[in-house]
Amino acid sequence: GQQVMQIPQYQHVQEGEDFTTYCNSSTTLSNIQWYKQRPGGHPVFLIQLVKSGEVKKQKRLTFQFGEAKKNSSLHITATQTTDVGTYFCAGRGNTGKLIFGQGTTLQVKP
Amino acid sequence: DARVTQTPRHKVTEMGQEVTMRCQPILGHNTVFWYRQTMMQGLELLAYFRNRAPLDDSGMPKDRFSAEMPDATLATLKIQPSEPRDSAVYFCASGLVPDGRGSNQPQHFGDGTRLSIL
């Protein structure tokens, strides 16, 4: 069945450093969504990518969707302590179901 | 702000007991999802409904879990009998699928029910 893999599982950075998490699907995706979950909280929708090669930005966050629509990345420039949390990608394949990756947990040292 | 409401927020009970978790989706949303989150397995989809009809419950252990939507404002997830391995955070999420097919709409999550089975 469809699988969505995310790496790394954990990342510790110093405040001000950049951070990237990568998402790979075993099948072509119709779209991909990104969510953020703060410690003790619930996943919150960040953004959705639909087109091949699409790049979207939200302030210091840059989201990319691969040309083959099988991978995606989230890059945070100059991390801040407020960026702490777990970032999930979720891909929708041909079954229509949204499959979540395992998430990347980001820790930021002040 | 519209939000998904889940009750209870926390539940601690002994194994063998019945557990019922409730979810009120956002008004107007026609799709409801139940997820289970653990450290080991991450976020797993248990079941989802569209227009109150169950579309997929393949992620749910059928022998002890059941999910229903008695009406458009209430979704329930029951575990009977509960076991220690059921300890997890259970999230409900809702969304709107205007055309009845796979949609680009985001899912809105509730705060979750933190379940501990002793």
Coordinates of C-alpha atoms in Angstrom, one line a residue:
Chain A
G1 CA 0.0 0.0 0.0
Q2 CA 0.9 3.7 -0.1
Q3 CA 3.6 4.7 2.3
V4 CA 4.9 8.2 3.2
M5 CA 8.3 8.3 4.8
Q6 CA 9.7 11.3 6.6
I7 CA 13.3 12.1 7.6
P8 CA 14.9 12.9 9.9
Q9 CA 12.9 11.6 12.8
Y10 CA 14.5 14.2 15.2
Q11 CA 16.5 17.3 14.7
H12 CA 18.1 19.5 17.3
V13 CA 19.3 22.9 16.2
Q14 CA 20.7 26.0 17.7
E15 CA 18.4 29.0 17.4
G16 CA 19.2 30.8 14.2
E17 CA 20.2 27.7 12.3
D18 CA 18.2 26.4 9.4
F19 CA 16.2 23.2 9.4
T20 CA 14.9 20.9 6.7
T21 CA 12.6 17.9 6.8
Y22 CA 12.0 15.6 3.8
C23 CA 9.0 13.6 2.8
N24 CA 9.0 10.7 0.3
S25 CA 6.1 8.7 -1.0
S26 CA 6.2 5.2 -2.5
T27 CA 3.5 6.4 -5.1
T28 CA 2.7 9.5 -7.0
L29 CA 0.7 12.0 -5.0
S30 CA -2.2 14.2 -6.1
N31 CA -1.3 16.7 -3.4
I32 CA 0.6 17.0 -0.2
Q33 CA -0.2 18.8 3.0
W34 CA 2.0 19.9 5.9
Y35 CA 1.0 20.1 9.5
K36 CA 2.6 21.3 12.7
Q37 CA 2.0 19.8 16.1
R38 CA 3.3 21.7 19.2
P39 CA 4.2 19.6 22.2
G40 CA 1.0 18.5 23.9
G41 CA -1.1 19.9 21.1
H42 CA -2.8 18.7 18.0
P43 CA -1.8 18.8 14.3
V44 CA -2.5 22.2 12.7
F45 CA -2.7 22.6 9.0
L46 CA 0.1 24.7 7.5
I47 CA -0.1 24.5 3.7
Q48 CA -1.0 22.3 0.7
L49 CA 0.9 21.8 -2.5
V50 CA -0.8 20.5 -5.6
K51 CA 1.3 21.2 -8.7
S52 CA 4.5 19.5 -9.8
G53 CA 7.5 21.5 -8.8
E54 CA 5.4 23.9 -6.7
V55 CA 7.2 26.1 -4.2
K56 CA 5.3 28.1 -1.5
K57 CA 6.6 30.3 1.2
Q58 CA 5.2 31.4 4.6
K59 CA 7.5 33.9 6.2
R60 CA 10.6 31.8 7.1
L61 CA 9.1 28.5 5.9
T62 CA 9.6 27.2 2.4
F63 CA 7.6 24.2 1.1
Q64 CA 8.5 22.3 -2.1
F65 CA 6.7 19.6 -4.1
G66 CA 8.9 17.5 -6.3
E67 CA 8.7 17.4 -10.0
A68 CA 7.6 13.8 -10.0
K69 CA 5.1 14.5 -7.2
K70 CA 6.6 11.8 -5.0
N71 CA 8.6 14.0 -2.6
S72 CA 8.3 17.2 -0.7
S73 CA 10.4 19.3 1.7
L74 CA 9.9 21.9 4.4
H75 CA 12.7 24.3 5.1
I76 CA 12.8 26.7 8.0
T77 CA 15.3 29.6 7.7
A78 CA 16.8 31.0 11.0
T79 CA 14.9 28.8 13.4
Q80 CA 13.3 30.4 16.5
T81 CA 12.2 28.7 19.7
T82 CA 8.6 29.1 18.5
D83 CA 9.3 26.7 15.7
V84 CA 9.6 23.8 18.2
G85 CA 7.2 20.9 17.5
T86 CA 6.7 18.0 15.2
Y87 CA 6.2 18.6 11.5
F88 CA 4.1 16.1 9.5
C89 CA 3.7 15.7 5.8
A90 CA 0.5 14.0 4.6
G91 CA 0.2 12.8 1.0
R92 CA -3.0 11.9 -0.9
G93 CA -2.6 9.1 -3.4
N94 CA -4.9 7.5 -5.9
T95 CA -7.0 6.0 -3.1
G96 CA -8.0 9.4 -2.0
K97 CA -6.8 8.7 1.5
L98 CA -4.5 11.1 3.3
I99 CA -1.5 9.2 4.6
F100 CA 0.6 10.9 7.3
G101 CA 4.4 10.6 7.5
Q102 CA 5.9 9.7 10.9
G103 CA 6.8 13.3 11.5
T104 CA 10.1 15.2 12.3
T105 CA 10.4 16.5 15.8
L106 CA 12.3 19.8 15.9
Q107 CA 14.1 21.0 19.1
V108 CA 15.5 24.5 19.1
K109 CA 18.1 25.5 21.7
P110 CA 18.0 29.2 22.6
Chain B
D1 CA -13.2 30.4 15.5
A2 CA -14.9 27.1 14.6
R3 CA -13.2 24.1 16.1
V4 CA -13.5 20.4 16.5
T5 CA -14.5 19.5 20.1
Q6 CA -13.5 16.2 21.7
T7 CA -14.5 14.7 25.0
P8 CA -13.2 13.7 27.4
R9 CA -9.8 15.3 27.2
H10 CA -8.3 12.7 29.5
K11 CA -9.4 9.2 30.4
V12 CA -7.8 6.7 32.7
T13 CA -9.5 3.4 33.3
E14 CA -8.7 -0.3 33.9
M15 CA -8.4 -2.8 31.2
G16 CA -11.6 -4.6 30.3
Q17 CA -13.7 -1.4 30.7
E18 CA -15.6 0.2 27.9
V19 CA -14.3 3.5 26.7
T20 CA -16.3 6.0 24.6
M21 CA -14.8 9.0 23.0
R22 CA -16.9 11.7 21.4
C23 CA -16.3 14.3 18.7
Q24 CA -18.3 17.3 17.5
P25 CA -17.0 18.2 14.0
I26 CA -17.0 21.7 12.7
L27 CA -20.5 22.7 11.6
G28 CA -20.9 22.2 7.9
H29 CA -18.0 19.7 7.6
N30 CA -19.1 16.5 5.9
T31 CA -16.0 14.3 6.6
V32 CA -14.9 13.0 10.0
F33 CA -11.7 11.2 10.7
W34 CA -10.5 9.2 13.8
Y35 CA -6.7 9.0 14.3
R36 CA -4.6 7.3 17.0
Q37 CA -1.2 8.7 17.9
T38 CA 1.5 6.8 19.8
M39 CA 5.3 7.3 20.0
M40 CA 5.9 4.0 18.2
Q41 CA 3.3 4.1 15.4
G42 CA 2.9 7.8 14.9
L43 CA -0.4 9.1 13.5
E44 CA -2.6 6.2 12.3
L45 CA -5.9 6.6 10.6
L46 CA -8.5 4.4 12.2
A47 CA -11.7 5.3 10.4
Y48 CA -13.4 8.0 8.4
F49 CA -16.9 9.0 7.5
R50 CA -18.3 11.1 4.7
N51 CA -21.9 12.4 5.1
R52 CA -22.1 10.2 8.2
A53 CA -21.5 7.0 6.2
P54 CA -18.4 5.0 7.1
L55 CA -16.0 5.0 4.1
D56 CA -13.0 3.3 5.5
D57 CA -12.3 1.6 8.8
S58 CA -9.5 -0.7 7.7
G59 CA -7.1 0.8 10.2
M60 CA -9.4 -0.1 13.1
P61 CA -9.2 -3.4 15.1
K62 CA -12.7 -4.7 14.4
D63 CA -13.0 -7.0 17.4
R64 CA -12.9 -4.3 20.0
F65 CA -13.3 -0.9 18.2
S66 CA -16.4 0.6 16.7
A67 CA -17.0 4.0 15.2
E68 CA -20.3 5.6 14.5
M69 CA -21.9 8.9 13.6
P70 CA -25.4 9.0 15.1
D71 CA -25.9 12.4 13.6
A72 CA -24.0 15.1 11.8
T73 CA -22.9 16.8 15.0
L74 CA -21.6 13.7 16.8
A75 CA -19.0 11.0 16.1
T76 CA -18.2 8.3 18.6
L77 CA -15.3 5.9 18.9
K78 CA -15.8 3.0 21.3
I79 CA -13.4 0.4 22.7
Q80 CA -14.8 -2.6 24.4
P81 CA -13.1 -4.3 26.1
S82 CA -10.1 -1.9 26.5
E83 CA -6.5 -3.2 26.7
P84 CA -3.3 -1.5 27.9
R85 CA -2.0 -1.4 24.3
D86 CA -4.9 0.9 23.5
S87 CA -3.3 3.7 25.5
A88 CA -2.7 6.6 23.1
V89 CA -4.0 10.0 22.1
Y90 CA -7.0 9.7 19.9
F91 CA -7.7 12.6 17.6
C92 CA -10.8 13.4 15.7
A93 CA -10.5 15.7 12.6
S94 CA -13.1 17.1 10.3
G95 CA -13.0 18.5 6.8
L96 CA -15.2 19.6 3.9
V97 CA -15.3 17.6 0.7
P98 CA -17.5 19.6 -1.6
D99 CA -17.5 17.3 -4.6
G100 CA -17.7 14.0 -2.7
R101 CA -14.3 12.8 -4.0
G102 CA -10.8 13.0 -2.6
S103 CA -10.3 16.7 -1.8
N104 CA -7.7 19.2 -1.3
Q105 CA -9.3 20.6 1.8
P106 CA -7.3 20.6 5.1
Q107 CA -8.3 18.5 8.1
H108 CA -9.1 20.3 11.3
F109 CA -8.0 18.4 14.4
G110 CA -9.6 18.4 17.9
D111 CA -7.4 18.6 21.0
G112 CA -7.5 14.8 21.4
T113 CA -8.5 12.4 24.1
R114 CA -5.5 11.1 26.1
L115 CA -6.4 7.6 27.0
S116 CA -4.6 5.4 29.6
I117 CA -5.6 1.9 30.1
L118 CA -4.1 0.4 33.3

